[in-house]
PDB file of C-alpha atoms in Angstrom:
ATOM      1  CA  ALA O  14       0.000   0.000   0.000  1.00 75.00           C
ATOM      2  CA  GLN O  15       1.122   3.518  -0.707  1.00 85.00           C
ATOM      3  CA  THR O  16       1.776   5.951   2.117  1.00 93.00           C
ATOM      4  CA  VAL O  17       2.385   9.683   2.135  1.00 97.00           C
ATOM      5  CA  THR O  18       4.144  11.427   5.018  1.00 97.00           C
ATOM      6  CA  GLN O  19       4.280  15.111   5.821  1.00 97.00           C
ATOM      7  CA  SER O  20       6.629  15.566   8.743  1.00 96.00           C
ATOM      8  CA  GLN O  21       5.855  19.225   9.408  1.00 97.00           C
ATOM      9  CA  PRO O  22       2.508  19.678  11.181  1.00 96.00           C
ATOM     10  CA  GLU O  23       2.930  23.459  11.107  1.00 97.00           C
ATOM     11  CA  MET O  24       5.085  25.970   9.267  1.00 97.00           C
ATOM     12  CA  SER O  25       5.181  29.739   9.272  1.00 97.00           C
ATOM     13  CA  VAL O  26       6.613  32.315   6.915  1.00 98.00           C
ATOM     14  CA  GLN O  27       6.826  36.064   6.636  1.00 98.00           C
ATOM     15  CA  GLU O  28       4.942  37.714   3.829  1.00 97.00           C
ATOM     16  CA  ALA O  29       7.107  37.960   0.672  1.00 97.00           C
ATOM     17  CA  GLU O  30       9.509  35.294   1.939  1.00 97.00           C
ATOM     18  CA  THR O  31       9.966  31.731   0.674  1.00 98.00           C
ATOM     19  CA  VAL O  32       8.876  28.579   2.443  1.00 98.00           C
ATOM     20  CA  THR O  33       9.314  24.884   1.636  1.00 98.00           C
ATOM     21  CA  LEU O  34       6.898  22.180   2.706  1.00 98.00           C
ATOM     22  CA  SER O  35       8.174  18.607   2.834  1.00 98.00           C
ATOM     23  CA  CYS O  36       6.576  15.387   1.686  1.00 98.00           C
ATOM     24  CA  THR O  37       7.858  11.839   1.355  1.00 98.00           C
ATOM     25  CA  TYR O  38       5.991   8.859   0.001  1.00 97.00           C
ATOM     26  CA  ASP O  39       6.366   5.151  -0.269  1.00 95.00           C
ATOM     27  CA  THR O  40       5.285   3.102  -3.256  1.00 92.00           C
ATOM     28  CA  SER O  41       6.388   0.134  -5.280  1.00 89.00           C
ATOM     29  CA  GLU O  42       4.858   1.628  -8.415  1.00 87.00           C
ATOM     30  CA  SER O  43       6.964   3.364 -11.024  1.00 86.00           C
ATOM     31  CA  ASP O  44       4.233   5.363 -12.723  1.00 86.00           C
ATOM     32  CA  TYR O  45       2.175   7.753 -10.654  1.00 90.00           C
ATOM     33  CA  TYR O  46       1.114  11.336 -10.037  1.00 91.00           C
ATOM     34  CA  LEU O  47       1.951  13.515  -7.064  1.00 94.00           C
ATOM     35  CA  PHE O  48      -0.071  16.535  -6.040  1.00 94.00           C
ATOM     36  CA  TRP O  49      -0.125  19.400  -3.628  1.00 97.00           C
ATOM     37  CA  TYR O  50      -3.561  20.555  -2.541  1.00 96.00           C
ATOM     38  CA  LYS O  51      -4.424  23.622  -0.496  1.00 97.00           C
ATOM     39  CA  GLN O  52      -7.357  23.681   1.908  1.00 96.00           C
ATOM     40  CA  PRO O  53      -8.252  27.144   3.206  1.00 94.00           C
ATOM     41  CA  PRO O  54     -10.850  27.689   5.961  1.00 88.00           C
ATOM     42  CA  SER O  55     -13.537  27.535   3.270  1.00 84.00           C
ATOM     43  CA  ARG O  56     -12.798  23.769   3.316  1.00 88.00           C
ATOM     44  CA  GLN O  57     -12.574  23.324  -0.448  1.00 89.00           C
ATOM     45  CA  MET O  58      -9.500  21.402  -1.578  1.00 91.00           C
ATOM     46  CA  ILE O  59      -7.744  23.372  -4.304  1.00 93.00           C
ATOM     47  CA  LEU O  60      -5.175  21.786  -6.599  1.00 93.00           C
ATOM     48  CA  VAL O  61      -1.925  23.759  -6.369  1.00 95.00           C
ATOM     49  CA  ILE O  62       0.437  21.739  -8.524  1.00 94.00           C
ATOM     50  CA  ARG O  63       0.790  18.311 -10.143  1.00 93.00           C
ATOM     51  CA  GLN O  64       3.845  16.227 -11.018  1.00 93.00           C
ATOM     52  CA  GLU O  65       3.966  13.186 -13.266  1.00 89.00           C
ATOM     53  CA  ALA O  66       6.526  10.681 -12.018  1.00 90.00           C
ATOM     54  CA  TYR O  67       7.776   9.918 -15.525  1.00 87.00           C
ATOM     55  CA  LYS O  68       8.754  13.555 -16.043  1.00 86.00           C
ATOM     56  CA  GLN O  69      12.154  14.529 -14.714  1.00 84.00           C
ATOM     57  CA  GLN O  70      11.455  18.240 -14.938  1.00 90.00           C
ATOM     58  CA  ASN O  71      10.051  19.749 -11.780  1.00 93.00           C
ATOM     59  CA  ALA O  72       6.583  21.255 -12.132  1.00 92.00           C
ATOM     60  CA  THR O  73       6.082  24.994 -11.676  1.00 92.00           C
ATOM     61  CA  GLU O  74       2.913  27.069 -11.362  1.00 91.00           C
ATOM     62  CA  ASN O  75       3.621  30.769 -10.902  1.00 95.00           C
ATOM     63  CA  ARG O  76       4.968  31.185  -7.334  1.00 97.00           C
ATOM     64  CA  PHE O  77       4.666  27.469  -6.606  1.00 97.00           C
ATOM     65  CA  SER O  78       7.296  24.924  -7.580  1.00 96.00           C
ATOM     66  CA  VAL O  79       8.237  21.429  -6.540  1.00 97.00           C
ATOM     67  CA  ASN O  80      11.461  19.560  -5.952  1.00 96.00           C
ATOM     68  CA  PHE O  81      10.734  16.022  -7.088  1.00 96.00           C
ATOM     69  CA  GLN O  82      13.359  13.439  -6.158  1.00 95.00           C
ATOM     70  CA  LYS O  83      12.020  10.127  -7.463  1.00 94.00           C
ATOM     71  CA  ALA O  84      14.806   7.915  -6.126  1.00 94.00           C
ATOM     72  CA  ALA O  85      14.494   9.444  -2.681  1.00 95.00           C
ATOM     73  CA  LYS O  86      10.665   9.444  -2.940  1.00 96.00           C
ATOM     74  CA  SER O  87      10.590  13.056  -1.916  1.00 97.00           C
ATOM     75  CA  PHE O  88       8.233  15.752  -3.193  1.00 97.00           C
ATOM     76  CA  SER O  89       8.603  19.169  -1.563  1.00 97.00           C
ATOM     77  CA  LEU O  90       6.629  22.320  -2.351  1.00 98.00           C
ATOM     78  CA  LYS O  91       8.315  25.707  -2.502  1.00 98.00           C
ATOM     79  CA  ILE O  92       6.188  28.823  -2.205  1.00 98.00           C
ATOM     80  CA  SER O  93       7.991  31.981  -3.281  1.00 98.00           C
ATOM     81  CA  ASP O  94       6.951  35.547  -2.429  1.00 97.00           C
ATOM     82  CA  SER O  95       4.454  34.242   0.132  1.00 98.00           C
ATOM     83  CA  GLN O  96       1.159  36.077   0.355  1.00 97.00           C
ATOM     84  CA  LEU O  97      -1.424  36.268   3.124  1.00 97.00           C
ATOM     85  CA  GLY O  98      -3.803  34.325   0.913  1.00 96.00           C
ATOM     86  CA  ASP O  99      -1.406  31.374   0.922  1.00 97.00           C
ATOM     87  CA  ALA O 100      -2.278  30.648   4.540  1.00 97.00           C
ATOM     88  CA  ALA O 101      -4.026  27.275   4.579  1.00 97.00           C
ATOM     89  CA  MET O 102      -3.574  23.582   5.230  1.00 97.00           C
ATOM     90  CA  TYR O 103      -1.458  21.977   2.522  1.00 98.00           C
ATOM     91  CA  PHE O 104      -1.781  18.323   1.613  1.00 97.00           C
ATOM     92  CA  CYS O 105       0.570  16.193  -0.395  1.00 97.00           C
ATOM     93  CA  ALA O 106      -1.190  13.397  -2.315  1.00 95.00           C
ATOM     94  CA  TYR O 107      -0.321  10.372  -4.442  1.00 93.00           C
ATOM     95  CA  ARG O 108      -2.213   8.572  -7.181  1.00 90.00           C
ATOM     96  CA  ARG O 109      -1.345   5.666  -9.429  1.00 84.00           C
ATOM     97  CA  ARG O 110      -1.167   6.831 -13.006  1.00 77.00           C
ATOM     98  CA  ALA O 111      -3.079   4.026 -14.728  1.00 69.00           C
ATOM     99  CA  GLY O 112      -4.391   0.543 -14.385  1.00 62.00           C
ATOM    100  CA  GLY O 113      -5.688  -1.485 -11.477  1.00 59.00           C
ATOM    101  CA  THR O 114      -8.733  -1.040  -9.354  1.00 56.00           C
ATOM    102  CA  SER O 115      -7.274   1.572  -7.057  1.00 58.00           C
ATOM    103  CA  TYR O 116      -5.882   4.024  -9.552  1.00 61.00           C
ATOM    104  CA  GLY O 117      -8.587   6.625  -9.098  1.00 72.00           C
ATOM    105  CA  LYS O 118      -7.817   6.865  -5.398  1.00 86.00           C
ATOM    106  CA  LEU O 119      -5.850   9.728  -3.913  1.00 91.00           C
ATOM    107  CA  THR O 120      -3.705   8.921  -0.875  1.00 93.00           C
ATOM    108  CA  PHE O 121      -3.109  12.012   1.242  1.00 96.00           C
ATOM    109  CA  GLY O 122      -0.522  13.002   3.805  1.00 97.00           C
ATOM    110  CA  GLN O 123      -1.576  14.360   7.176  1.00 96.00           C
ATOM    111  CA  GLY O 124      -1.217  17.965   6.091  1.00 97.00           C
ATOM    112  CA  THR O 125       0.872  20.994   7.031  1.00 97.00           C
ATOM    113  CA  ILE O 126      -0.721  24.149   8.411  1.00 97.00           C
ATOM    114  CA  LEU O 127       0.944  27.169   6.848  1.00 98.00           C
ATOM    115  CA  THR O 128       0.732  30.522   8.626  1.00 97.00           C
ATOM    116  CA  VAL O 129       1.765  33.682   6.792  1.00 97.00           C
ATOM    117  CA  HIS O 130       2.773  36.626   8.959  1.00 97.00           C
ATOM    118  CA  PRO O 131       2.337  40.175   7.621  1.00 95.00           C
TER     119      PRO O 131
ATOM    120  CA  LYS R  27     -18.649  27.111 -15.018  1.00 62.00           C
ATOM    121  CA  ALA R  28     -20.275  25.866 -11.830  1.00 76.00           C
ATOM    122  CA  GLY R  29     -18.054  23.922  -9.467  1.00 91.00           C
ATOM    123  CA  VAL R  30     -18.735  20.783  -7.507  1.00 95.00           C
ATOM    124  CA  THR R  31     -21.799  21.282  -5.330  1.00 96.00           C
ATOM    125  CA  GLN R  32     -22.263  19.396  -2.096  1.00 97.00           C
ATOM    126  CA  THR R  33     -25.423  19.543  -0.033  1.00 97.00           C
ATOM    127  CA  PRO R  34     -26.101  20.098   2.725  1.00 97.00           C
ATOM    128  CA  ARG R  35     -23.167  22.114   4.057  1.00 96.00           C
ATOM    129  CA  TYR R  36     -23.841  21.147   7.645  1.00 97.00           C
ATOM    130  CA  LEU R  37     -25.754  18.308   9.202  1.00 96.00           C
ATOM    131  CA  ILE R  38     -26.398  17.161  12.754  1.00 98.00           C
ATOM    132  CA  LYS R  39     -27.644  13.650  13.323  1.00 97.00           C
ATOM    133  CA  THR R  40     -28.229  11.371  16.279  1.00 97.00           C
ATOM    134  CA  ARG R  41     -26.428   8.080  16.830  1.00 97.00           C
ATOM    135  CA  GLY R  42     -28.234   5.236  15.129  1.00 97.00           C
ATOM    136  CA  GLN R  43     -29.816   7.400  12.460  1.00 98.00           C
ATOM    137  CA  GLN R  44     -28.910   7.313   8.802  1.00 97.00           C
ATOM    138  CA  VAL R  45     -27.835  10.155   6.565  1.00 98.00           C
ATOM    139  CA  THR R  46     -27.619  10.859   2.841  1.00 98.00           C
ATOM    140  CA  LEU R  47     -25.180  13.363   1.381  1.00 98.00           C
ATOM    141  CA  SER R  48     -25.369  14.685  -2.145  1.00 98.00           C
ATOM    142  CA  CYS R  49     -22.734  15.712  -4.668  1.00 98.00           C
ATOM    143  CA  SER R  50     -23.338  17.332  -8.048  1.00 97.00           C
ATOM    144  CA  PRO R  51     -20.196  17.209 -10.207  1.00 95.00           C
ATOM    145  CA  ILE R  52     -19.045  19.743 -12.731  1.00 93.00           C
ATOM    146  CA  SER R  53     -21.043  19.497 -15.930  1.00 92.00           C
ATOM    147  CA  GLY R  54     -19.457  16.904 -18.212  1.00 89.00           C
ATOM    148  CA  HIS R  55     -17.615  15.136 -15.412  1.00 90.00           C
ATOM    149  CA  ARG R  56     -18.539  11.477 -15.068  1.00 90.00           C
ATOM    150  CA  SER R  57     -16.231  10.451 -12.222  1.00 90.00           C
ATOM    151  CA  VAL R  58     -17.186  11.213  -8.624  1.00 94.00           C
ATOM    152  CA  SER R  59     -15.157  10.183  -5.600  1.00 94.00           C
ATOM    153  CA  TRP R  60     -15.779  10.645  -1.896  1.00 97.00           C
ATOM    154  CA  TYR R  61     -13.393  11.251   0.991  1.00 97.00           C
ATOM    155  CA  GLN R  62     -13.805  11.419   4.735  1.00 98.00           C
ATOM    156  CA  GLN R  63     -11.712  13.991   6.590  1.00 97.00           C
ATOM    157  CA  THR R  64     -11.219  13.809  10.362  1.00 96.00           C
ATOM    158  CA  PRO R  65      -8.568  15.370  12.619  1.00 91.00           C
ATOM    159  CA  GLY R  66      -7.377  11.954  13.747  1.00 89.00           C
ATOM    160  CA  GLN R  67      -7.377   9.944  10.517  1.00 91.00           C
ATOM    161  CA  GLY R  68      -6.900  12.742   8.017  1.00 93.00           C
ATOM    162  CA  LEU R  69      -8.291  12.299   4.510  1.00 95.00           C
ATOM    163  CA  GLN R  70      -9.422   8.804   3.656  1.00 96.00           C
ATOM    164  CA  PHE R  71     -10.829   7.528   0.395  1.00 95.00           C
ATOM    165  CA  LEU R  72     -14.344   6.150   0.568  1.00 96.00           C
ATOM    166  CA  PHE R  73     -15.268   5.222  -3.010  1.00 92.00           C
ATOM    167  CA  GLU R  74     -15.266   6.332  -6.618  1.00 91.00           C
ATOM    168  CA  TYR R  75     -18.031   6.102  -9.173  1.00 92.00           C
ATOM    169  CA  PHE R  76     -17.914   6.363 -12.915  1.00 89.00           C
ATOM    170  CA  SER R  77     -20.927   6.083 -15.222  1.00 89.00           C
ATOM    171  CA  GLU R  78     -23.126   4.800 -12.379  1.00 93.00           C
ATOM    172  CA  THR R  79     -20.668   2.018 -11.466  1.00 92.00           C
ATOM    173  CA  GLN R  80     -18.529   1.843  -8.358  1.00 91.00           C
ATOM    174  CA  ARG R  81     -14.933   1.471  -9.561  1.00 86.00           C
ATOM    175  CA  ASN R  82     -12.971   1.748  -6.327  1.00 86.00           C
ATOM    176  CA  LYS R  83     -13.760   1.319  -2.673  1.00 90.00           C
ATOM    177  CA  GLY R  84     -11.794   2.243   0.429  1.00 92.00           C
ATOM    178  CA  ASN R  85     -11.567   0.391   3.723  1.00 92.00           C
ATOM    179  CA  PHE R  86     -14.816   1.449   5.310  1.00 96.00           C
ATOM    180  CA  PRO R  87     -17.546  -0.711   6.823  1.00 96.00           C
ATOM    181  CA  GLY R  88     -20.623  -1.665   4.848  1.00 95.00           C
ATOM    182  CA  ARG R  89     -22.589   1.067   6.637  1.00 97.00           C
ATOM    183  CA  PHE R  90     -21.030   3.435   4.110  1.00 98.00           C
ATOM    184  CA  SER R  91     -22.539   3.138   0.676  1.00 97.00           C
ATOM    185  CA  GLY R  92     -23.005   5.261  -2.368  1.00 97.00           C
ATOM    186  CA  ARG R  93     -24.490   5.461  -5.782  1.00 97.00           C
ATOM    187  CA  GLN R  94     -24.319   7.534  -8.911  1.00 97.00           C
ATOM    188  CA  PHE R  95     -27.189   8.534 -11.120  1.00 97.00           C
ATOM    189  CA  SER R  96     -27.375   8.808 -14.893  1.00 95.00           C
ATOM    190  CA  ASN R  97     -26.778  12.573 -14.664  1.00 94.00           C
ATOM    191  CA  SER R  98     -23.525  11.825 -12.743  1.00 94.00           C
ATOM    192  CA  ARG R  99     -24.860  13.210  -9.489  1.00 97.00           C
ATOM    193  CA  SER R 100     -23.806  11.030  -6.582  1.00 97.00           C
ATOM    194  CA  GLU R 101     -25.098  10.312  -3.135  1.00 98.00           C
ATOM    195  CA  MET R 102     -23.435   8.636  -0.222  1.00 98.00           C
ATOM    196  CA  ASN R 103     -25.346   7.067   2.608  1.00 98.00           C
ATOM    197  CA  VAL R 104     -24.229   6.206   6.101  1.00 98.00           C
ATOM    198  CA  SER R 105     -26.525   3.970   8.098  1.00 95.00           C
ATOM    199  CA  THR R 106     -26.578   3.374  11.847  1.00 97.00           C
ATOM    200  CA  LEU R 107     -24.490   6.446  12.551  1.00 98.00           C
ATOM    201  CA  GLU R 108     -21.752   6.300  15.158  1.00 97.00           C
ATOM    202  CA  LEU R 109     -20.057   9.179  16.963  1.00 97.00           C
ATOM    203  CA  GLY R 110     -16.885   8.395  15.025  1.00 96.00           C
ATOM    204  CA  ASP R 111     -18.632   9.160  11.750  1.00 97.00           C
ATOM    205  CA  SER R 112     -18.493  12.856  12.612  1.00 98.00           C
ATOM    206  CA  ALA R 113     -16.332  14.299   9.860  1.00 98.00           C
ATOM    207  CA  LEU R 114     -16.079  16.506   6.836  1.00 97.00           C
ATOM    208  CA  TYR R 115     -17.151  14.545   3.771  1.00 98.00           C
ATOM    209  CA  LEU R 116     -15.590  15.779   0.555  1.00 97.00           C
ATOM    210  CA  CYS R 117     -16.618  14.955  -2.972  1.00 96.00           C
ATOM    211  CA  ALA R 118     -14.398  15.333  -6.026  1.00 94.00           C
ATOM    212  CA  SER R 119     -15.285  15.129  -9.695  1.00 92.00           C
ATOM    213  CA  GLY R 120     -13.297  14.459 -12.844  1.00 87.00           C
ATOM    214  CA  ARG R 121     -13.935  13.731 -16.504  1.00 81.00           C
ATOM    215  CA  GLU R 122     -12.719  10.121 -16.426  1.00 73.00           C
ATOM    216  CA  VAL R 123     -11.745   7.528 -13.863  1.00 63.00           C
ATOM    217  CA  GLY R 124      -8.260   8.387 -12.683  1.00 60.00           C
ATOM    218  CA  GLU R 125      -8.602  11.903 -14.049  1.00 61.00           C
ATOM    219  CA  HIS R 126      -5.616  13.677 -12.597  1.00 66.00           C
ATOM    220  CA  GLY R 127      -7.360  17.004 -12.377  1.00 72.00           C
ATOM    221  CA  TYR R 128      -9.998  16.288  -9.761  1.00 86.00           C
ATOM    222  CA  THR R 129     -12.037  19.253  -8.544  1.00 91.00           C
ATOM    223  CA  PHE R 130     -13.283  19.164  -4.987  1.00 94.00           C
ATOM    224  CA  GLY R 131     -16.425  20.555  -3.434  1.00 94.00           C
ATOM    225  CA  SER R 132     -16.546  22.406  -0.128  1.00 94.00           C
ATOM    226  CA  GLY R 133     -17.773  19.363   1.729  1.00 95.00           C
ATOM    227  CA  THR R 134     -20.551  18.440   4.119  1.00 97.00           C
ATOM    228  CA  ARG R 135     -19.767  18.772   7.801  1.00 97.00           C
ATOM    229  CA  LEU R 136     -21.549  15.902   9.589  1.00 98.00           C
ATOM    230  CA  THR R 137     -21.839  15.934  13.348  1.00 98.00           C
ATOM    231  CA  VAL R 138     -23.188  12.867  15.117  1.00 98.00           C
ATOM    232  CA  VAL R 139     -24.459  13.434  18.663  1.00 97.00           C
TER     233      VAL R 139
END
């Protein structure tokens, strides 16, 4: 079974600074997706960024980028120029890319609460 | 376009009762999956439906069930409610099974007393 671990229950950052959230995962699969989701107090899970395991290039979405280390099974999220609106719970998630009965399932980490100080 | 709509937003039920939660996916999306979120267990996968068929199921007791209608709307039902069923129930929709771009709703907060 796949597992996803976020070792930082809480992180804080000053507005305009950079912060990195950590995530490690365990899987025997070679083809999969990794995601970072943001959950603000409104409760809706919002997709921040997605990485395909077969792509060596790290994904980037505006101020958000990842450091994907497949061999180390590490998938960290870097938020640059942090804004007050970035404050939320962040979840790292894993999904098999194709095939099998479980490949539609997302496996989530426990989450990291990010606080942004003005 | 309209997002994923979950109703109701909040619900209070008594132990032993049953409850039905509803999820309307984004228009054109045929995959709907459900997750339970609690402080202790985090986010756990319940099940996924595609074209009215359950394709995946998580490790939950048989008291948790679901279905999907021909218009892709989905319902999940929990019978014989227990205090531990108190949680935020999230629904996500996608175009196809395994669709990597799932869109989540804002959830239904269920409290069992």
